[in-house]
Coordinates of C-alpha atoms in Angstrom, one line a residue:
Chain A
M1 CA 0.2 0.0 -0.1
F2 CA 2.3 2.5 1.2
Y3 CA 5.1 0.5 -1.4
R4 CA 3.0 0.3 -4.3
T5 CA 5.0 0.1 -7.2
A6 CA 2.4 -0.5 -9.6
G7 CA 2.1 2.8 -12.1
Q8 CA 6.3 3.7 -12.3
F9 CA 6.6 2.7 -15.2
K10 CA 10.0 3.3 -17.6
T11 CA 10.5 4.5 -20.4
T12 CA 14.2 4.8 -21.3
Y13 CA 17.3 2.4 -20.1
R14 CA 18.3 5.4 -18.2
D15 CA 15.6 5.8 -15.9
D16 CA 15.9 1.8 -15.5
Q17 CA 19.3 2.3 -14.7
A18 CA 18.3 4.8 -12.3
L19 CA 19.6 4.0 -8.0
F20 CA 16.6 4.4 -7.0
P21 CA 14.2 3.4 -10.0
I22 CA 11.6 2.9 -7.5
R23 CA 9.9 6.3 -5.6
Q24 CA 9.9 4.9 -2.4
D25 CA 13.4 3.5 -2.1
A26 CA 14.2 7.4 -3.5
V27 CA 12.2 9.0 -0.8
L28 CA 13.1 7.1 2.2
V29 CA 16.8 7.1 1.2
A30 CA 15.8 11.6 1.3
V31 CA 14.7 10.9 4.6
I32 CA 17.8 9.1 6.2
L33 CA 19.8 11.6 4.5
I34 CA 18.1 14.0 6.4
L35 CA 17.9 12.4 9.0
A36 CA 22.0 12.4 9.2
W37 CA 22.3 15.5 8.2
A38 CA 20.4 17.8 9.6
V39 CA 18.9 15.9 12.7
F40 CA 20.9 14.0 14.7
P41 CA 24.6 16.2 14.9
F42 CA 22.3 18.0 16.2
I43 CA 19.8 17.0 19.2
A44 CA 23.1 14.1 19.6
T45 CA 25.1 14.3 22.7
E46 CA 28.7 14.4 23.5
F47 CA 27.9 10.4 24.6
A48 CA 25.6 9.6 21.7
F49 CA 28.4 11.2 19.5
Q50 CA 31.3 9.3 20.4
T51 CA 29.4 5.8 20.8
L52 CA 27.6 5.3 18.1
L53 CA 27.6 7.9 15.4
I54 CA 30.5 8.6 14.6
P55 CA 31.6 5.1 14.8
I56 CA 29.2 2.8 13.3
L57 CA 29.9 5.5 10.3
I58 CA 33.2 4.8 10.1
Y59 CA 32.6 1.0 11.0
S60 CA 30.2 0.8 8.0
L61 CA 33.6 2.5 6.2
A62 CA 35.6 -0.1 7.2
A63 CA 32.7 -2.8 6.0
L64 CA 32.0 -1.7 3.6
G65 CA 35.4 -1.6 1.6
L66 CA 35.5 -5.7 3.3
N67 CA 32.3 -6.0 1.2
V68 CA 33.8 -4.9 -2.2
L69 CA 36.5 -7.4 -1.6
T70 CA 34.2 -10.2 0.1
G71 CA 31.4 -10.3 -1.3
Y72 CA 30.9 -8.9 -4.5
A73 CA 34.8 -10.2 -5.6
G74 CA 34.3 -13.0 -3.1
Q75 CA 38.2 -13.0 -2.2
L76 CA 37.7 -14.1 1.9
S77 CA 39.7 -11.4 3.8
L78 CA 41.0 -11.6 7.6
G79 CA 43.2 -8.5 7.0
T80 CA 41.3 -5.8 7.3
A81 CA 42.3 -3.8 10.4
A82 CA 45.5 -4.2 9.2
F83 CA 45.0 -2.2 6.2
M84 CA 42.7 -0.1 8.0
G85 CA 46.4 0.0 10.2
V86 CA 48.1 1.2 7.0
G87 CA 45.8 4.1 6.1
A88 CA 46.0 5.6 10.3
Y89 CA 50.1 5.2 9.9
A90 CA 50.5 6.7 6.3
C91 CA 48.5 9.8 6.8
Y92 CA 50.1 10.4 10.6
K93 CA 52.7 10.5 8.3
M94 CA 51.6 12.4 5.9
L95 CA 51.3 15.1 8.7
T96 CA 54.4 14.7 9.8
I97 CA 56.4 15.2 6.7
M98 CA 53.7 17.9 4.9
P99 CA 52.2 19.7 8.1
W100 CA 50.5 21.8 5.6
L101 CA 48.8 19.4 4.2
D102 CA 45.0 19.7 4.8
P103 CA 43.8 17.1 7.0
I104 CA 41.0 16.3 4.8
V105 CA 42.9 15.3 1.7
A106 CA 45.6 13.8 3.8
I107 CA 43.4 11.1 4.8
L108 CA 41.4 10.8 1.4
L109 CA 45.6 10.7 0.2
S110 CA 46.0 7.3 2.6
G111 CA 43.6 5.2 1.0
F112 CA 46.0 4.5 -1.7
F113 CA 49.1 3.9 0.3
S114 CA 46.8 1.2 1.8
A115 CA 45.2 -0.2 -1.8
G116 CA 49.0 -0.1 -3.3
V117 CA 49.3 -2.7 0.4
G118 CA 46.6 -4.1 -0.6
V119 CA 46.8 -4.8 -4.4
M120 CA 51.0 -6.3 -3.2
F121 CA 48.8 -8.6 -0.5
G122 CA 46.2 -9.9 -3.4
I123 CA 48.4 -10.8 -5.3
P124 CA 48.3 -14.4 -4.0
S125 CA 44.9 -14.5 -4.9
L126 CA 46.1 -14.9 -8.4
R127 CA 46.5 -18.6 -7.1
I128 CA 44.7 -19.7 -4.6
K129 CA 40.9 -19.3 -3.7
G130 CA 38.7 -19.2 -0.2
F131 CA 40.4 -20.8 3.1
Y132 CA 43.6 -20.9 1.9
L133 CA 43.6 -17.5 0.5
A134 CA 42.3 -15.9 4.1
I135 CA 45.4 -17.5 6.0
A136 CA 47.7 -15.3 2.6
T137 CA 45.2 -12.6 4.1
L138 CA 45.9 -13.2 7.3
A139 CA 49.6 -13.7 6.7
A140 CA 49.5 -10.1 5.8
Q141 CA 47.7 -9.2 8.9
F142 CA 50.0 -10.6 11.4
F143 CA 53.3 -8.5 9.5
L144 CA 51.4 -5.7 9.0
V145 CA 50.7 -4.9 12.9
W146 CA 54.3 -6.4 13.3
L147 CA 55.6 -3.7 11.3
F148 CA 53.7 -1.4 13.0
E149 CA 56.3 -1.8 16.5
K150 CA 59.0 -2.3 14.9
W151 CA 59.7 0.4 12.7
A152 CA 59.3 3.1 14.9
W153 CA 59.8 5.5 11.3
L154 CA 56.0 5.1 11.5
Y155 CA 55.8 6.5 14.6
N156 CA 58.3 9.1 15.1
Y157 CA 60.1 7.2 17.3
N158 CA 58.8 8.0 20.2
A159 CA 58.4 7.2 23.5
S160 CA 55.1 5.3 24.5
G161 CA 55.2 3.0 20.7
A162 CA 51.3 5.5 20.0
I163 CA 50.6 7.1 17.4
Q164 CA 48.2 10.2 18.5
A165 CA 46.1 12.9 16.3
P166 CA 47.2 16.2 16.7
N167 CA 45.7 19.2 17.4
I168 CA 45.0 20.0 13.1
T169 CA 42.3 22.4 11.3
S170 CA 40.5 21.5 7.6
V171 CA 39.7 24.5 5.0
F172 CA 36.3 21.9 4.8
S173 CA 35.2 22.6 8.1
G174 CA 35.3 26.5 8.1
G175 CA 38.5 26.3 9.3
T176 CA 38.0 24.9 12.4
Y177 CA 40.1 22.3 14.4
V178 CA 39.3 18.2 13.0
S179 CA 41.3 16.1 15.0
G180 CA 43.3 15.6 18.7
P181 CA 41.8 17.3 22.3
L182 CA 40.7 20.4 20.1
A183 CA 38.3 19.4 17.8
T184 CA 34.3 19.1 18.9
S185 CA 32.4 16.1 17.9
F186 CA 30.2 17.6 16.1
T187 CA 32.9 18.7 13.8
Q188 CA 34.1 15.5 13.6
Y189 CA 30.7 13.6 13.2
Y190 CA 30.4 15.6 9.9
M191 CA 33.4 14.9 8.0
V192 CA 33.4 11.6 8.3
L193 CA 29.4 11.2 7.4
G194 CA 30.6 13.3 4.9
I195 CA 33.8 11.1 3.3
T196 CA 31.4 8.2 4.4
T197 CA 28.5 9.7 1.7
L198 CA 30.8 10.2 -0.9
L199 CA 32.8 7.0 -1.1
T200 CA 29.5 5.3 -0.4
I201 CA 28.2 6.6 -3.2
L202 CA 31.3 6.2 -5.2
T203 CA 31.1 2.2 -4.3
I204 CA 27.6 2.3 -5.5
N205 CA 28.4 3.6 -8.3
L206 CA 31.3 0.7 -9.0
T207 CA 29.4 -2.0 -8.2
R208 CA 26.7 -1.4 -10.3
G209 CA 28.9 -0.8 -13.3
T210 CA 30.8 -2.7 -15.5
L211 CA 33.4 -3.0 -12.8
G212 CA 30.7 -4.4 -10.2
R213 CA 29.5 -7.0 -12.9
T214 CA 33.2 -7.8 -13.2
W215 CA 33.5 -8.7 -10.0
K216 CA 30.5 -10.9 -9.7
A217 CA 31.4 -12.6 -12.5
T218 CA 35.1 -13.3 -10.9
R219 CA 33.5 -14.0 -7.3
D220 CA 30.8 -17.0 -8.8
M221 CA 32.1 -18.9 -11.7
D222 CA 36.0 -17.6 -12.0
F223 CA 36.7 -19.8 -15.0
A224 CA 33.4 -19.0 -17.5
A225 CA 34.2 -14.9 -16.4
E226 CA 37.7 -15.1 -17.8
L227 CA 36.3 -17.8 -20.7
I228 CA 34.0 -14.5 -22.3
G229 CA 37.1 -12.0 -21.8
I230 CA 37.2 -11.2 -18.3
N231 CA 40.9 -10.5 -17.1
L232 CA 40.7 -11.9 -14.4
M233 CA 44.3 -10.7 -12.7
R234 CA 42.8 -7.5 -13.2
S235 CA 39.8 -7.8 -11.6
K236 CA 40.7 -9.4 -8.3
L237 CA 43.3 -7.1 -8.0
S238 CA 40.8 -3.8 -9.1
A239 CA 39.0 -5.6 -6.0
F240 CA 41.7 -5.5 -3.4
A241 CA 42.5 -2.8 -5.0
V242 CA 39.3 -0.5 -4.3
S243 CA 38.4 -2.6 -0.9
S244 CA 41.7 -2.0 0.6
Y245 CA 41.5 2.0 -0.5
I246 CA 38.0 2.2 1.7
V247 CA 39.1 0.3 4.5
G248 CA 42.7 2.5 4.7
V249 CA 40.4 5.6 4.8
A250 CA 38.0 4.1 7.4
G251 CA 41.3 3.6 9.2
A252 CA 42.6 7.0 8.6
L253 CA 39.3 8.3 10.1
F254 CA 39.4 5.6 13.0
V255 CA 42.5 7.5 14.6
F256 CA 41.9 10.5 13.6
M257 CA 38.5 11.2 13.2
W258 CA 37.3 9.4 16.8
R259 CA 40.0 6.9 19.0
G260 CA 42.5 10.4 18.3
A261 CA 45.3 8.2 19.6
A262 CA 46.4 4.5 18.2
E263 CA 48.3 1.2 19.7
P264 CA 49.9 -0.8 16.8
N265 CA 47.7 -3.8 18.4
L266 CA 44.2 -1.5 17.7
F267 CA 44.7 -3.1 14.5
D268 CA 44.8 -6.8 15.7
I269 CA 42.8 -9.7 14.2
P270 CA 40.0 -8.8 16.8
L271 CA 39.3 -5.6 14.8
S272 CA 38.8 -7.6 12.0
F273 CA 37.0 -10.2 13.3
T274 CA 35.1 -7.0 13.9
I275 CA 34.8 -5.4 11.0
L276 CA 34.2 -9.1 9.0
F277 CA 30.7 -10.3 11.4
I278 CA 29.0 -6.7 10.7
A279 CA 30.0 -7.7 6.4
I280 CA 28.8 -10.4 7.8
I281 CA 25.8 -10.2 9.6
G282 CA 24.6 -6.5 7.4
G283 CA 25.1 -8.8 4.5
L284 CA 28.0 -9.5 1.9
G285 CA 27.4 -8.3 -1.3
S286 CA 25.5 -5.2 -0.5
I287 CA 26.3 -2.4 0.2
L288 CA 23.1 -0.8 2.7
G289 CA 24.0 -3.9 5.2
N290 CA 27.2 -2.6 6.0
Y291 CA 25.1 0.5 7.6
L292 CA 22.6 -2.4 8.8
G293 CA 25.3 -4.5 10.4
A294 CA 27.8 -1.7 11.8
I295 CA 24.0 -0.2 14.0
L296 CA 23.7 -3.7 15.6
I297 CA 27.3 -4.4 16.3
V298 CA 28.0 -1.1 17.6
G299 CA 24.7 -0.6 19.8
L300 CA 23.8 -3.6 20.7
P301 CA 26.9 -3.5 23.4
V302 CA 25.4 0.8 24.1
V303 CA 21.5 -1.0 24.4
L304 CA 23.4 -3.9 26.9
N305 CA 25.3 -0.9 29.0
T306 CA 21.7 2.1 28.8
V307 CA 19.0 -0.3 29.2
P308 CA 18.7 -2.1 31.9
A309 CA 20.7 0.1 34.0
A310 CA 17.7 2.8 32.6
L311 CA 15.5 0.5 34.3
G312 CA 17.4 -0.3 36.7
L313 CA 18.6 -3.8 36.6
P314 CA 22.4 -3.3 37.4
L315 CA 24.3 -5.1 35.5
E316 CA 27.8 -5.6 36.1
S317 CA 30.2 -4.0 33.0
A318 CA 31.5 -7.9 33.2
F319 CA 28.5 -9.7 32.9
V320 CA 27.6 -6.7 29.7
E321 CA 30.8 -7.4 27.2
H322 CA 29.8 -11.3 28.3
L323 CA 26.3 -11.0 27.1
N324 CA 27.3 -8.7 24.4
L325 CA 30.1 -11.9 22.8
M326 CA 27.1 -14.5 23.4
I327 CA 24.5 -12.6 22.1
V328 CA 27.1 -11.3 18.9
G329 CA 27.7 -15.4 18.6
G330 CA 24.7 -16.7 18.8
L331 CA 24.0 -14.1 15.8
I332 CA 26.5 -15.1 13.6
I333 CA 25.4 -18.7 13.7
F334 CA 21.6 -17.9 13.5
F335 CA 22.7 -15.7 10.1
L336 CA 24.9 -18.5 9.0
I337 CA 22.2 -21.2 9.2
V338 CA 18.9 -19.0 8.4
E339 CA 20.0 -16.0 6.1
P340 CA 23.4 -15.9 4.7
H341 CA 23.0 -12.8 2.8
G342 CA 22.1 -10.8 6.0
L343 CA 19.9 -8.3 7.4
A344 CA 20.9 -6.4 3.7
R345 CA 18.5 -10.0 2.7
L346 CA 15.7 -9.1 5.5
W347 CA 14.9 -5.9 4.4
G348 CA 15.2 -7.1 1.3
L349 CA 12.0 -9.2 1.8
A350 CA 9.7 -7.2 3.7
R351 CA 9.9 -4.9 1.3
Q352 CA 9.2 -7.2 -0.7
K353 CA 5.6 -8.3 1.7
L354 CA 5.6 -4.2 1.7
I355 CA 5.1 -4.2 -1.4
V356 CA 2.1 -6.2 -2.1
W357 CA 0.8 -5.8 1.4
P358 CA -2.2 -6.1 2.1
F359 CA -2.5 -8.7 -0.1
P360 CA -0.4 -12.1 0.6
Y361 CA 1.4 -12.3 -3.3
Chain B
M1 CA 29.8 -24.0 -57.5
K2 CA 33.1 -23.6 -55.5
D3 CA 34.7 -20.3 -56.1
T4 CA 38.9 -20.6 -55.1
D5 CA 38.7 -20.0 -52.0
G6 CA 35.7 -22.6 -51.7
S7 CA 33.4 -20.3 -50.9
Y8 CA 29.8 -21.3 -51.9
I9 CA 25.9 -20.3 -51.9
T10 CA 24.2 -23.8 -49.5
E11 CA 20.9 -25.0 -51.2
D12 CA 18.6 -23.1 -49.0
G13 CA 20.7 -19.8 -50.0
R14 CA 23.3 -19.2 -47.5
K15 CA 26.3 -17.7 -48.4
I16 CA 29.6 -19.6 -46.6
G17 CA 32.5 -17.9 -47.1
G18 CA 36.2 -18.8 -46.8
V19 CA 38.4 -20.6 -43.6
V20 CA 38.2 -18.7 -40.1
M21 CA 39.6 -21.1 -38.3
E22 CA 41.5 -23.8 -39.4
M23 CA 43.1 -26.7 -36.2
K24 CA 46.6 -27.6 -37.4
N25 CA 47.7 -31.6 -36.1
I26 CA 46.1 -30.7 -32.5
T27 CA 47.2 -33.3 -30.4
L28 CA 46.8 -32.6 -26.1
K29 CA 47.6 -35.2 -23.9
F30 CA 47.0 -34.9 -20.4
G31 CA 49.8 -36.9 -19.0
G32 CA 50.0 -40.2 -20.9
V33 CA 46.0 -40.2 -22.2
N34 CA 46.1 -38.4 -25.5
A35 CA 42.3 -36.5 -24.8
I36 CA 42.9 -35.0 -29.0
S37 CA 46.0 -37.1 -31.6
D38 CA 47.0 -35.1 -34.9
I39 CA 43.4 -32.9 -35.8
S40 CA 42.8 -30.9 -38.0
F41 CA 39.7 -29.5 -39.2
D42 CA 38.5 -25.8 -40.9
I43 CA 36.0 -23.7 -39.8
R44 CA 34.2 -21.7 -42.6
E45 CA 32.7 -18.2 -42.7
G46 CA 28.8 -18.7 -41.8
E47 CA 28.3 -22.3 -41.5
I48 CA 27.5 -24.4 -38.9
R49 CA 30.0 -27.3 -37.7
A50 CA 29.4 -29.9 -35.9
I51 CA 31.5 -31.8 -33.7
I52 CA 30.0 -35.2 -32.7
G53 CA 31.9 -38.4 -31.0
P54 CA 30.8 -40.7 -28.8
N55 CA 31.3 -40.2 -25.1
G56 CA 35.4 -39.4 -24.1
A57 CA 36.1 -38.9 -27.7
G58 CA 37.3 -35.0 -27.1
K59 CA 34.8 -33.2 -28.6
S60 CA 35.1 -30.7 -25.6
S61 CA 39.1 -30.6 -24.6
M62 CA 38.5 -29.5 -28.6
L63 CA 36.3 -26.9 -28.2
N64 CA 38.6 -26.4 -25.1
V65 CA 42.3 -25.5 -27.0
I66 CA 39.4 -23.1 -29.4
S67 CA 38.9 -20.7 -26.1
G68 CA 42.5 -21.0 -25.1
F69 CA 41.5 -23.0 -21.7
Y70 CA 44.1 -26.2 -23.1
I71 CA 47.3 -25.7 -24.5
P72 CA 47.6 -27.7 -27.0
Q73 CA 51.0 -29.9 -26.3
E74 CA 51.2 -30.0 -31.0
G75 CA 50.0 -28.4 -33.5
E76 CA 48.3 -25.4 -34.8
V77 CA 45.6 -23.1 -34.1
W78 CA 45.2 -20.9 -37.1
F79 CA 42.3 -17.8 -36.8
H80 CA 42.1 -15.3 -40.1
G81 CA 44.9 -16.3 -42.2
K82 CA 47.4 -16.0 -38.8
P83 CA 48.5 -18.6 -36.7
R84 CA 47.6 -18.2 -33.0
P85 CA 50.1 -16.9 -30.9
Q86 CA 49.6 -18.8 -27.2
M87 CA 47.4 -16.8 -25.8
K88 CA 45.3 -16.4 -22.5
P89 CA 41.5 -17.6 -22.7
Y90 CA 40.5 -14.0 -22.3
E91 CA 42.6 -12.3 -24.2
V92 CA 40.8 -15.1 -27.3
A93 CA 37.4 -14.2 -25.7
R94 CA 38.1 -10.6 -26.7
Q95 CA 39.4 -11.6 -30.7
G96 CA 35.7 -12.0 -30.6
I97 CA 35.1 -16.2 -30.2
A98 CA 32.8 -16.6 -27.7
R99 CA 31.8 -20.0 -25.9
T100 CA 28.7 -21.5 -23.6
F101 CA 29.3 -24.4 -21.8
Q102 CA 28.0 -28.2 -21.3
N103 CA 26.9 -27.4 -17.7
I104 CA 25.3 -24.0 -16.9
A105 CA 28.3 -21.8 -16.3
L106 CA 26.1 -18.9 -14.8
F107 CA 27.2 -16.2 -12.5
E108 CA 24.1 -17.6 -10.0
G109 CA 24.0 -14.4 -8.1
M110 CA 22.9 -11.9 -10.5
S111 CA 20.1 -10.5 -12.5
V112 CA 19.4 -12.6 -16.0
L113 CA 20.0 -9.0 -17.2
D114 CA 23.4 -8.5 -15.3
N115 CA 24.4 -11.8 -16.4
V116 CA 23.5 -11.1 -20.4
M117 CA 25.6 -7.6 -19.5
T118 CA 28.1 -9.6 -18.9
G119 CA 28.7 -10.7 -22.2
R120 CA 29.6 -7.1 -23.9
L121 CA 31.9 -6.4 -20.9
T122 CA 35.2 -7.1 -23.9
H123 CA 32.7 -4.8 -25.3
M124 CA 33.0 -1.8 -22.1
K125 CA 36.2 0.9 -22.1
S126 CA 35.2 3.6 -19.5
G127 CA 37.8 3.4 -16.5
L128 CA 37.7 2.9 -12.5
F129 CA 37.8 6.8 -12.6
A130 CA 35.0 7.0 -14.6
Q131 CA 33.1 4.6 -13.6
A132 CA 32.5 5.8 -10.4
I133 CA 31.7 9.0 -11.2
W134 CA 29.2 7.2 -13.7
K135 CA 27.3 10.6 -15.0
G136 CA 28.7 10.9 -18.3
R137 CA 31.3 8.1 -20.1
A138 CA 30.0 5.1 -17.7
E139 CA 26.3 6.2 -18.3
K140 CA 26.2 6.5 -21.6
E141 CA 28.7 3.4 -22.4
E142 CA 26.3 1.7 -20.2
I143 CA 23.0 2.7 -22.1
A144 CA 24.6 2.0 -24.9
N145 CA 25.4 -1.4 -24.3
R146 CA 22.0 -1.9 -22.4
E147 CA 20.6 -1.5 -26.2
I148 CA 22.1 -4.3 -27.7
V149 CA 21.8 -6.4 -24.7
E150 CA 18.0 -5.7 -25.2
K151 CA 17.6 -7.2 -28.9
V152 CA 19.6 -10.0 -27.5
I153 CA 17.0 -10.1 -25.0
D154 CA 14.0 -10.0 -27.2
F155 CA 15.4 -12.4 -29.9
L156 CA 15.4 -14.9 -27.4
E157 CA 12.3 -14.0 -26.0
I158 CA 13.2 -13.6 -22.6
Q159 CA 12.0 -10.6 -21.3
A160 CA 10.0 -11.7 -18.5
I161 CA 12.9 -12.9 -17.1
R162 CA 14.8 -9.9 -17.3
K163 CA 14.9 -8.8 -13.9
T164 CA 14.6 -12.5 -12.4
P165 CA 17.9 -13.3 -10.3
V166 CA 19.6 -16.4 -12.7
A167 CA 19.6 -18.6 -9.4
G168 CA 15.9 -20.3 -9.4
L169 CA 15.8 -20.7 -13.5
P170 CA 14.4 -23.4 -15.1
Y171 CA 17.3 -25.9 -16.4
G172 CA 15.6 -25.2 -20.1
L173 CA 15.2 -20.6 -20.2
K174 CA 19.1 -21.0 -17.9
K175 CA 21.0 -22.4 -21.7
R176 CA 19.0 -19.7 -23.5
V177 CA 20.7 -17.4 -20.8
E178 CA 23.6 -18.6 -21.4
L179 CA 22.6 -18.3 -25.3
A180 CA 22.1 -14.8 -25.3
R181 CA 25.5 -13.9 -22.9
A182 CA 27.5 -15.6 -25.7
L183 CA 25.3 -13.7 -28.1
A184 CA 25.7 -10.3 -26.6
A185 CA 29.7 -10.5 -27.0
E186 CA 28.2 -10.2 -30.4
P187 CA 30.9 -12.8 -32.2
R188 CA 32.8 -13.8 -35.0
L189 CA 33.4 -17.3 -33.7
L190 CA 30.3 -19.1 -32.0
L191 CA 31.3 -22.6 -29.8
L192 CA 28.2 -23.9 -28.1
D193 CA 29.3 -27.4 -26.7
E194 CA 26.0 -29.5 -26.0
P195 CA 23.3 -26.3 -26.5
M196 CA 20.6 -28.9 -26.1
A197 CA 21.4 -32.0 -23.3
G198 CA 19.0 -32.7 -20.9
M199 CA 15.7 -30.7 -22.9
N200 CA 12.5 -32.3 -24.0
V201 CA 11.6 -31.9 -27.5
E202 CA 9.7 -28.4 -27.4
E203 CA 12.7 -27.3 -26.0
K204 CA 15.4 -28.8 -28.6
E205 CA 12.9 -27.7 -31.1
D206 CA 13.3 -23.7 -30.0
M207 CA 16.5 -23.6 -28.9
C208 CA 17.5 -25.8 -32.8
R209 CA 15.1 -22.4 -34.1
F210 CA 17.3 -20.2 -31.8
I211 CA 20.9 -21.2 -33.2
L212 CA 20.2 -21.8 -36.9
D213 CA 17.6 -17.5 -36.3
V214 CA 21.1 -16.9 -34.8
N215 CA 23.4 -18.3 -38.4
D216 CA 20.6 -17.0 -40.0
E217 CA 20.5 -13.5 -39.0
F218 CA 23.9 -12.3 -37.9
G219 CA 25.6 -14.5 -40.2
T220 CA 27.4 -16.0 -37.0
T221 CA 29.6 -18.8 -37.2
I222 CA 29.2 -21.7 -34.7
A223 CA 31.1 -24.8 -34.0
L224 CA 28.5 -26.9 -32.2
I225 CA 28.8 -30.4 -30.0
E226 CA 26.0 -32.1 -29.5
H227 CA 24.9 -35.5 -29.4
D228 CA 21.4 -35.8 -30.8
M229 CA 22.2 -37.1 -34.5
G230 CA 18.6 -35.5 -35.3
V231 CA 19.5 -32.4 -34.9
V232 CA 23.0 -32.6 -35.5
M233 CA 22.0 -34.0 -39.1
D234 CA 19.4 -31.7 -39.8
L235 CA 21.3 -28.2 -38.9
S236 CA 25.5 -28.8 -40.2
D237 CA 26.9 -27.5 -43.2
R238 CA 30.1 -29.7 -42.2
V239 CA 30.4 -32.2 -39.3
V240 CA 33.0 -33.5 -37.6
V241 CA 33.1 -37.1 -35.8
M242 CA 35.9 -38.0 -33.5
D243 CA 36.5 -40.8 -31.7
Y244 CA 39.3 -42.0 -28.9
G245 CA 40.9 -38.7 -29.6
K246 CA 40.8 -39.4 -33.3
K247 CA 39.2 -38.0 -36.3
I248 CA 37.2 -40.7 -37.5
G249 CA 35.3 -38.3 -40.3
D250 CA 34.5 -35.1 -41.9
G251 CA 32.4 -33.2 -44.1
T252 CA 28.5 -33.1 -44.4
P253 CA 25.9 -35.1 -42.5
E254 CA 25.6 -37.3 -46.0
E255 CA 28.7 -38.4 -46.0
V256 CA 29.1 -39.2 -42.4
R257 CA 26.1 -40.6 -42.5
A258 CA 27.9 -43.6 -45.3
N259 CA 31.4 -43.0 -43.3
Q260 CA 31.7 -46.9 -42.2
E261 CA 34.2 -46.2 -39.9
V262 CA 32.0 -43.6 -38.2
I263 CA 28.7 -46.3 -38.3
D264 CA 31.6 -48.8 -36.1
A265 CA 31.7 -46.0 -33.8
Y266 CA 28.7 -46.2 -33.1
L267 CA 26.7 -49.1 -33.2
G268 CA 30.0 -51.5 -32.6
V269 CA 31.7 -53.5 -35.1
Q270 CA 30.7 -58.1 -35.0
H271 CA 34.0 -59.5 -34.1

């Protein structure tokens, strides 16, 4: 009834291939964008910015990067956190060497470093597939974290071995601080939101076009893809490059717009797994899924922490943490068995029902 | 009737041109097994060329040699009058050779339309950044190629399922979508590996009609492997017969039908 698509005829291929060919979808996306750009930042508390809004966006972006590689191109990767680290350290070094560089530009450039490293570690994918490739990317994970610890040049030889986001202004925020202790969450939120929106649009375009079909063909049946004229090497390595670029930018945002500081072990396996879980629960091979997955994974512990307390049911923080792990673990098993395509598919089914509602079919 | 280069007009008025592809003394071994031994034959422009033979005769291997998936130990593949250098399968496809597969090899996670659009990939040129921006070059290219794809979809009568995911389609339709994907590439040579395997009579009739129409309307050269003798004898202009990796017959359907070696291979020999 509310989602009736009857009467929406397309008369040109341009209309048929529009981003949101169905009017209700376009309206829904517009509402979400208005909420994100004009409502949330004005009603959010500092707590909401720091525990929900900013991390959800950054985790979504990282999961989006992983999804390009794993969901669209079918190459399993366990090295996401390490590639985030490459982005963060590259951004840190660029701002050290070129202090005049605008931090937003530096963040967008830092993705190219992780893209380069990603392509390098993607080369094994030309010979090996599936779990074996996952192990090869795990090597990237261990090697890069080790490098972040041992290569003192990366953290400017400081005693703590950690990198700190400096106080730095940007023209994109109208000259106010965007990173470091002096930056406000409000500004940082807008910076993260801007970059996330931009990269999401670019990724949607890539995945629905020629390159997206190349990736999906590689994922679904690689030998057939090669026999119809797809250069598998270019297909796989371009997926590694695009994926690592997005992941690298997410890593730079992670440190400069949210955490403020980072030690090498922040980029260790648990972070890789968190992002993989977001992609799986959200839905592999979907753009929307990354956001849904991130909202669930980031939001769940916050809900578990605040809701029982608000209901006068004080839970110990250790208990909440364990409960969170149990629920997330259960959800992953649930989704792998019941709905391997994740939350995005659930939304797809709900949408299908809404289109025909109130009739069963 | 025949020209100097061997081109001629068939009884039903189609023009068969010069040699497009020539296999010269191809030998393919897997370890100690000779899958193909010393086979030569040619494919002429505009003709429907069948490769037949009992199971395990090496027909699919031959098709894989043509499409560059297997590299023969001996022999040369000549394409358009030149020996083809060793190349990867995707480079062969870019030369204008499209194919379908014995066991359907569609991209199951994509819609019918997207599957057929993958057939156009070799014709699409816009780069990564143009595609990311979409507006402008990438969009124009997408629409131009969509028009060609829609013609193929109309031609094969699969309009109704264009937005359906491939995974749930019945077998006969999948075969048709696979043919659509190959046709979308506008190939100069179309290889069909058992296009009618596992189909009922109506589906076979449809497929025969499509193959003949493709050959007739686009003038596409077709090489096909098929087990249904009725189909082979009706469709093809010339037939190669293989048995145990050797060529035992080559000629028009009538010639092949009368060939004693072919009869022996199919019906057995009295001892």
